[in-house]
Amino acid sequence: GDAIDGMSSAMPVHTVTVSAFYLDKYEVTKALWDEVRTWALSNGYAFDNAGAGTAVNHPVQTVSWYDVVKWLNARSEKEGRTPVYYTDQLQTTPYRTGQINVTNSAVKWTANGYRLPTEAEWEYAARGGTTTRFSTGDCISTDQANYNGNYPWTGCAAGQYRGGTTVVGSFAANPWGLYDMAGNVFEWTWDWYGSYSSSAVT
């Protein structure tokens, strides 16, 4: 959480310890989404949405959390990795179809397959070692990220509105080499909506 914007939904600030993890440096492109989805449809997977995108090198959009979790399992299997998400706590059947509210006990956290970052992992990665609102400081300009510049953060300068997504990696990476950690599209995490505890979490 943070106390930067005074939003009660981000409070209380609490300590979170995360293990080492990898994160793709780019958002998933429409081309990669389509490649994996095509393989998946021929290998027992079903999705609710085909996914959209402005162009093949733009981020995929209009995909549900369920679609993304199944897609990550498909990408894992396609590359010979162990899937992360399963239909139950026995972790014997990879999640491939339907809308299942996968619980922590149905996640094989030690698998070498692809998974969503937790909210804490995503926030840690997005800040890139900084303690400010963005890795660029308390403001971010439309020269640094793609967002509607008609509505900047309070106290920040207005900018341009591009009216759609931009090519993945169009802007400078954050200090850790990760692109588009602010702007372009919303990104899914492994989390649910709820109140934070003040307790430390590992």
PDB file of C-alpha atoms in Angstrom, residues 1-200:
ATOM      1  CA  GLY A   1       0.000   0.000   0.000  1.00  0.00           C
ATOM      2  CA  ASP A   2       0.944   3.643   0.122  1.00  0.00           C
ATOM      3  CA  ALA A   3       0.068   6.910   1.778  1.00  0.00           C
ATOM      4  CA  ILE A   4       0.997   9.027  -1.265  1.00  0.00           C
ATOM      5  CA  ASP A   5      -2.500   9.844  -2.516  1.00  0.00           C
ATOM      6  CA  GLY A   6      -4.396   9.647   0.767  1.00  0.00           C
ATOM      7  CA  MET A   7      -6.642   6.894  -0.628  1.00  0.00           C
ATOM      8  CA  SER A   8      -8.129   4.772   2.148  1.00  0.00           C
ATOM      9  CA  SER A   9      -8.155   1.719  -0.172  1.00  0.00           C
ATOM     10  CA  ALA A  10      -4.320   1.761  -0.177  1.00  0.00           C
ATOM     11  CA  MET A  11      -4.064   1.873   3.595  1.00  0.00           C
ATOM     12  CA  PRO A  12      -2.749   0.851   6.008  1.00  0.00           C
ATOM     13  CA  VAL A  13       0.845   0.752   4.784  1.00  0.00           C
ATOM     14  CA  HIS A  14       2.390  -2.530   5.896  1.00  0.00           C
ATOM     15  CA  THR A  15       5.599  -4.499   5.402  1.00  0.00           C
ATOM     16  CA  VAL A  16       5.600  -7.174   2.684  1.00  0.00           C
ATOM     17  CA  THR A  17       8.543  -9.494   2.058  1.00  0.00           C
ATOM     18  CA  VAL A  18       8.738 -11.125  -1.381  1.00  0.00           C
ATOM     19  CA  SER A  19      11.014 -13.885  -2.613  1.00  0.00           C
ATOM     20  CA  ALA A  20      13.066 -13.431  -5.781  1.00  0.00           C
ATOM     21  CA  PHE A  21      10.951 -13.570  -8.954  1.00  0.00           C
ATOM     22  CA  TYR A  22      11.173 -12.917 -12.676  1.00  0.00           C
ATOM     23  CA  LEU A  23       8.833 -10.624 -14.599  1.00  0.00           C
ATOM     24  CA  ASP A  24       8.550 -10.257 -18.373  1.00  0.00           C
ATOM     25  CA  LYS A  25       9.994  -6.888 -19.272  1.00  0.00           C
ATOM     26  CA  TYR A  26       7.192  -6.187 -21.791  1.00  0.00           C
ATOM     27  CA  GLU A  27       3.419  -6.408 -21.629  1.00  0.00           C
ATOM     28  CA  VAL A  28       2.016  -9.412 -23.512  1.00  0.00           C
ATOM     29  CA  THR A  29       1.578  -8.405 -27.145  1.00  0.00           C
ATOM     30  CA  LYS A  30      -1.421  -9.336 -29.255  1.00  0.00           C
ATOM     31  CA  ALA A  31       0.928 -11.445 -31.411  1.00  0.00           C
ATOM     32  CA  LEU A  32       2.180 -13.502 -28.460  1.00  0.00           C
ATOM     33  CA  TRP A  33      -1.344 -13.833 -27.070  1.00  0.00           C
ATOM     34  CA  ASP A  34      -2.622 -15.157 -30.417  1.00  0.00           C
ATOM     35  CA  GLU A  35       0.289 -17.571 -30.846  1.00  0.00           C
ATOM     36  CA  VAL A  36      -0.254 -19.184 -27.439  1.00  0.00           C
ATOM     37  CA  ARG A  37      -4.064 -19.065 -27.690  1.00  0.00           C
ATOM     38  CA  THR A  38      -3.999 -20.849 -31.067  1.00  0.00           C
ATOM     39  CA  TRP A  39      -1.853 -23.615 -29.573  1.00  0.00           C
ATOM     40  CA  ALA A  40      -4.097 -23.767 -26.501  1.00  0.00           C
ATOM     41  CA  LEU A  41      -7.338 -24.168 -28.470  1.00  0.00           C
ATOM     42  CA  SER A  42      -5.857 -27.270 -30.100  1.00  0.00           C
ATOM     43  CA  ASN A  43      -4.757 -28.665 -26.729  1.00  0.00           C
ATOM     44  CA  GLY A  44      -7.866 -28.688 -24.550  1.00  0.00           C
ATOM     45  CA  TYR A  45      -8.146 -25.036 -23.568  1.00  0.00           C
ATOM     46  CA  ALA A  46     -11.177 -22.751 -23.877  1.00  0.00           C
ATOM     47  CA  PHE A  47     -11.325 -18.985 -23.411  1.00  0.00           C
ATOM     48  CA  ASP A  48     -14.174 -16.538 -22.858  1.00  0.00           C
ATOM     49  CA  ASN A  49     -12.578 -13.806 -24.963  1.00  0.00           C
ATOM     50  CA  ALA A  50     -10.409 -13.900 -28.062  1.00  0.00           C
ATOM     51  CA  GLY A  51      -8.510 -10.808 -26.957  1.00  0.00           C
ATOM     52  CA  ALA A  52      -8.179  -7.591 -28.904  1.00  0.00           C
ATOM     53  CA  GLY A  53      -5.308  -5.327 -29.808  1.00  0.00           C
ATOM     54  CA  THR A  54      -4.633  -2.237 -31.872  1.00  0.00           C
ATOM     55  CA  ALA A  55      -1.874  -4.122 -33.716  1.00  0.00           C
ATOM     56  CA  VAL A  56       0.268  -7.229 -33.238  1.00  0.00           C
ATOM     57  CA  ASN A  57       2.991  -5.307 -31.381  1.00  0.00           C
ATOM     58  CA  HIS A  58       0.535  -3.550 -29.031  1.00  0.00           C
ATOM     59  CA  PRO A  59      -0.557  -5.098 -25.734  1.00  0.00           C
ATOM     60  CA  VAL A  60      -3.447  -7.547 -25.798  1.00  0.00           C
ATOM     61  CA  GLN A  61      -6.599  -6.179 -24.185  1.00  0.00           C
ATOM     62  CA  THR A  62     -10.194  -7.181 -23.338  1.00  0.00           C
ATOM     63  CA  VAL A  63      -9.130 -10.440 -21.711  1.00  0.00           C
ATOM     64  CA  SER A  64     -10.542 -11.571 -18.363  1.00  0.00           C
ATOM     65  CA  TRP A  65      -8.579 -12.688 -15.326  1.00  0.00           C
ATOM     66  CA  TYR A  66      -9.757 -16.246 -16.045  1.00  0.00           C
ATOM     67  CA  ASP A  67      -8.542 -16.009 -19.647  1.00  0.00           C
ATOM     68  CA  VAL A  68      -5.139 -14.766 -18.513  1.00  0.00           C
ATOM     69  CA  VAL A  69      -4.641 -17.484 -15.895  1.00  0.00           C
ATOM     70  CA  LYS A  70      -5.552 -20.202 -18.425  1.00  0.00           C
ATOM     71  CA  TRP A  71      -3.334 -18.550 -21.053  1.00  0.00           C
ATOM     72  CA  LEU A  72      -0.388 -18.589 -18.638  1.00  0.00           C
ATOM     73  CA  ASN A  73      -0.906 -22.329 -18.107  1.00  0.00           C
ATOM     74  CA  ALA A  74      -1.068 -22.824 -21.886  1.00  0.00           C
ATOM     75  CA  ARG A  75       2.131 -20.848 -22.416  1.00  0.00           C
ATOM     76  CA  SER A  76       3.786 -22.971 -19.744  1.00  0.00           C
ATOM     77  CA  GLU A  77       2.675 -26.256 -21.326  1.00  0.00           C
ATOM     78  CA  LYS A  78       3.529 -25.056 -24.841  1.00  0.00           C
ATOM     79  CA  GLU A  79       7.103 -24.405 -23.686  1.00  0.00           C
ATOM     80  CA  GLY A  80       7.412 -27.669 -21.722  1.00  0.00           C
ATOM     81  CA  ARG A  81       7.134 -26.002 -18.331  1.00  0.00           C
ATOM     82  CA  THR A  82       5.000 -27.105 -15.375  1.00  0.00           C
ATOM     83  CA  PRO A  83       1.651 -25.253 -15.163  1.00  0.00           C
ATOM     84  CA  VAL A  84       1.055 -23.152 -12.065  1.00  0.00           C
ATOM     85  CA  TYR A  85      -2.759 -23.105 -11.790  1.00  0.00           C
ATOM     86  CA  TYR A  86      -4.940 -26.167 -11.057  1.00  0.00           C
ATOM     87  CA  THR A  87      -8.621 -26.947 -10.631  1.00  0.00           C
ATOM     88  CA  ASP A  88      -8.291 -28.084  -7.010  1.00  0.00           C
ATOM     89  CA  GLN A  89      -5.891 -28.319  -4.086  1.00  0.00           C
ATOM     90  CA  LEU A  90      -4.588 -31.736  -5.179  1.00  0.00           C
ATOM     91  CA  GLN A  91      -2.952 -29.920  -8.105  1.00  0.00           C
ATOM     92  CA  THR A  92      -3.445 -32.791 -10.546  1.00  0.00           C
ATOM     93  CA  THR A  93      -5.555 -31.179 -13.299  1.00  0.00           C
ATOM     94  CA  PRO A  94      -4.226 -27.953 -14.842  1.00  0.00           C
ATOM     95  CA  TYR A  95      -6.826 -25.203 -15.151  1.00  0.00           C
ATOM     96  CA  ARG A  96      -7.794 -25.104 -18.845  1.00  0.00           C
ATOM     97  CA  THR A  97     -11.515 -24.330 -19.157  1.00  0.00           C
ATOM     98  CA  GLY A  98     -14.374 -22.467 -17.505  1.00  0.00           C
ATOM     99  CA  GLN A  99     -14.307 -19.817 -14.819  1.00  0.00           C
ATOM    100  CA  ILE A 100     -12.800 -21.307 -11.677  1.00  0.00           C
ATOM    101  CA  ASN A 101     -11.978 -19.143  -8.697  1.00  0.00           C
ATOM    102  CA  VAL A 102      -8.538 -20.651  -8.224  1.00  0.00           C
ATOM    103  CA  THR A 103      -7.456 -20.528  -4.587  1.00  0.00           C
ATOM    104  CA  ASN A 104      -3.915 -20.354  -3.188  1.00  0.00           C
ATOM    105  CA  SER A 105      -4.019 -24.063  -2.376  1.00  0.00           C
ATOM    106  CA  ALA A 106      -4.619 -24.833  -6.072  1.00  0.00           C
ATOM    107  CA  VAL A 107      -1.478 -22.909  -7.106  1.00  0.00           C
ATOM    108  CA  LYS A 108       1.812 -24.753  -7.548  1.00  0.00           C
ATOM    109  CA  TRP A 109       4.032 -21.903  -6.409  1.00  0.00           C
ATOM    110  CA  THR A 110       7.215 -23.936  -6.963  1.00  0.00           C
ATOM    111  CA  ALA A 111       6.392 -24.707 -10.613  1.00  0.00           C
ATOM    112  CA  ASN A 112       8.642 -23.298 -13.335  1.00  0.00           C
ATOM    113  CA  GLY A 113       5.652 -22.199 -15.413  1.00  0.00           C
ATOM    114  CA  TYR A 114       4.294 -18.704 -15.968  1.00  0.00           C
ATOM    115  CA  ARG A 115       2.074 -16.987 -13.406  1.00  0.00           C
ATOM    116  CA  LEU A 116       0.675 -13.599 -12.530  1.00  0.00           C
ATOM    117  CA  PRO A 117       2.710 -11.492 -10.135  1.00  0.00           C
ATOM    118  CA  THR A 118       1.144 -10.914  -6.742  1.00  0.00           C
ATOM    119  CA  GLU A 119       0.044  -7.350  -6.098  1.00  0.00           C
ATOM    120  CA  ALA A 120       3.080  -6.813  -3.870  1.00  0.00           C
ATOM    121  CA  GLU A 121       5.445  -8.203  -6.522  1.00  0.00           C
ATOM    122  CA  TRP A 122       3.868  -5.995  -9.188  1.00  0.00           C
ATOM    123  CA  GLU A 123       4.074  -2.880  -7.014  1.00  0.00           C
ATOM    124  CA  TYR A 124       7.695  -3.640  -6.090  1.00  0.00           C
ATOM    125  CA  ALA A 125       8.581  -4.126  -9.767  1.00  0.00           C
ATOM    126  CA  ALA A 126       6.692  -1.023 -10.908  1.00  0.00           C
ATOM    127  CA  ARG A 127       8.488   1.234  -8.453  1.00  0.00           C
ATOM    128  CA  GLY A 128      11.845  -0.048  -9.698  1.00  0.00           C
ATOM    129  CA  GLY A 129      13.641   0.573  -6.426  1.00  0.00           C
ATOM    130  CA  THR A 130      12.114   3.995  -5.787  1.00  0.00           C
ATOM    131  CA  THR A 131       9.734   5.081  -3.021  1.00  0.00           C
ATOM    132  CA  THR A 132       7.793   7.620  -5.085  1.00  0.00           C
ATOM    133  CA  ARG A 133       4.392   7.321  -6.770  1.00  0.00           C
ATOM    134  CA  PHE A 134       6.056   6.335 -10.046  1.00  0.00           C
ATOM    135  CA  SER A 135       9.579   5.185 -10.801  1.00  0.00           C
ATOM    136  CA  THR A 136       9.951   8.604 -12.481  1.00  0.00           C
ATOM    137  CA  GLY A 137       9.045  10.519  -9.313  1.00  0.00           C
ATOM    138  CA  ASP A 138       5.745  11.821  -7.995  1.00  0.00           C
ATOM    139  CA  CYS A 139       4.669  12.800 -11.516  1.00  0.00           C
ATOM    140  CA  ILE A 140       4.890  11.005 -14.844  1.00  0.00           C
ATOM    141  CA  SER A 141       4.522  12.803 -18.157  1.00  0.00           C
ATOM    142  CA  THR A 142       2.956  11.585 -21.386  1.00  0.00           C
ATOM    143  CA  ASP A 143       6.505  11.560 -22.779  1.00  0.00           C
ATOM    144  CA  GLN A 144       7.237   8.828 -20.199  1.00  0.00           C
ATOM    145  CA  ALA A 145       4.033   6.758 -20.385  1.00  0.00           C
ATOM    146  CA  ASN A 146       0.852   6.374 -22.417  1.00  0.00           C
ATOM    147  CA  TYR A 147      -2.177   7.669 -20.523  1.00  0.00           C
ATOM    148  CA  ASN A 148      -4.856  10.329 -20.937  1.00  0.00           C
ATOM    149  CA  GLY A 149      -2.818  13.467 -20.355  1.00  0.00           C
ATOM    150  CA  ASN A 150      -6.018  15.512 -20.000  1.00  0.00           C
ATOM    151  CA  TYR A 151      -6.291  14.042 -16.503  1.00  0.00           C
ATOM    152  CA  PRO A 152      -2.837  14.203 -14.850  1.00  0.00           C
ATOM    153  CA  TRP A 153      -2.254  13.463 -11.177  1.00  0.00           C
ATOM    154  CA  THR A 154      -2.959  16.413  -8.866  1.00  0.00           C
ATOM    155  CA  GLY A 155      -0.084  18.893  -9.103  1.00  0.00           C
ATOM    156  CA  CYS A 156       1.326  17.347 -12.304  1.00  0.00           C
ATOM    157  CA  ALA A 157       1.361  18.870 -15.777  1.00  0.00           C
ATOM    158  CA  ALA A 158      -1.237  17.977 -18.402  1.00  0.00           C
ATOM    159  CA  GLY A 159      -0.080  16.171 -21.526  1.00  0.00           C
ATOM    160  CA  GLN A 160      -1.310  14.545 -24.699  1.00  0.00           C
ATOM    161  CA  TYR A 161      -4.044  11.981 -25.164  1.00  0.00           C
ATOM    162  CA  ARG A 162      -3.222   9.375 -27.810  1.00  0.00           C
ATOM    163  CA  GLY A 163      -6.664   7.780 -27.808  1.00  0.00           C
ATOM    164  CA  GLY A 164      -5.427   4.185 -27.658  1.00  0.00           C
ATOM    165  CA  THR A 165      -2.574   1.861 -26.805  1.00  0.00           C
ATOM    166  CA  THR A 166       0.987   2.328 -27.992  1.00  0.00           C
ATOM    167  CA  VAL A 167       3.534  -0.239 -29.181  1.00  0.00           C
ATOM    168  CA  VAL A 168       4.861  -2.268 -26.247  1.00  0.00           C
ATOM    169  CA  GLY A 169       8.159  -0.792 -25.020  1.00  0.00           C
ATOM    170  CA  SER A 170       7.688   2.609 -26.713  1.00  0.00           C
ATOM    171  CA  PHE A 171       8.764   4.507 -23.612  1.00  0.00           C
ATOM    172  CA  ALA A 172      11.899   4.262 -21.501  1.00  0.00           C
ATOM    173  CA  ALA A 173      12.103   1.334 -19.098  1.00  0.00           C
ATOM    174  CA  ASN A 174      12.018   1.836 -15.355  1.00  0.00           C
ATOM    175  CA  PRO A 175      15.313   1.520 -13.396  1.00  0.00           C
ATOM    176  CA  TRP A 176      14.972  -2.286 -13.409  1.00  0.00           C
ATOM    177  CA  GLY A 177      14.508  -2.560 -17.181  1.00  0.00           C
ATOM    178  CA  LEU A 178      10.719  -3.102 -17.112  1.00  0.00           C
ATOM    179  CA  TYR A 179       8.554  -1.326 -19.692  1.00  0.00           C
ATOM    180  CA  ASP A 180       5.035   0.132 -19.454  1.00  0.00           C
ATOM    181  CA  MET A 181       4.725  -0.385 -15.700  1.00  0.00           C
ATOM    182  CA  ALA A 182       2.634   2.795 -15.793  1.00  0.00           C
ATOM    183  CA  GLY A 183       0.083   3.486 -18.488  1.00  0.00           C
ATOM    184  CA  ASN A 184      -0.892   1.743 -21.747  1.00  0.00           C
ATOM    185  CA  VAL A 185      -3.250  -0.928 -20.315  1.00  0.00           C
ATOM    186  CA  PHE A 186      -4.422  -2.192 -16.939  1.00  0.00           C
ATOM    187  CA  GLU A 187      -2.508  -5.274 -15.812  1.00  0.00           C
ATOM    188  CA  TRP A 188      -3.848  -8.315 -13.959  1.00  0.00           C
ATOM    189  CA  THR A 189      -2.244  -9.551 -10.735  1.00  0.00           C
ATOM    190  CA  TRP A 190      -2.736 -12.564  -8.490  1.00  0.00           C
ATOM    191  CA  ASP A 191      -4.973 -10.861  -5.957  1.00  0.00           C
ATOM    192  CA  TRP A 192      -8.518 -10.073  -4.933  1.00  0.00           C
ATOM    193  CA  TYR A 193     -10.228  -6.858  -3.890  1.00  0.00           C
ATOM    194  CA  GLY A 194     -10.309  -6.428  -0.146  1.00  0.00           C
ATOM    195  CA  SER A 195      -8.992  -4.467   2.804  1.00  0.00           C
ATOM    196  CA  TYR A 196      -5.325  -4.566   3.787  1.00  0.00           C
ATOM    197  CA  SER A 197      -4.188  -5.782   7.171  1.00  0.00           C
ATOM    198  CA  SER A 198      -1.604  -3.814   9.122  1.00  0.00           C
ATOM    199  CA  SER A 199       0.296  -7.064   9.767  1.00  0.00           C
ATOM    200  CA  ALA A 200       3.554  -7.851   8.029  1.00  0.00           C
TER     201      ALA A 200
END
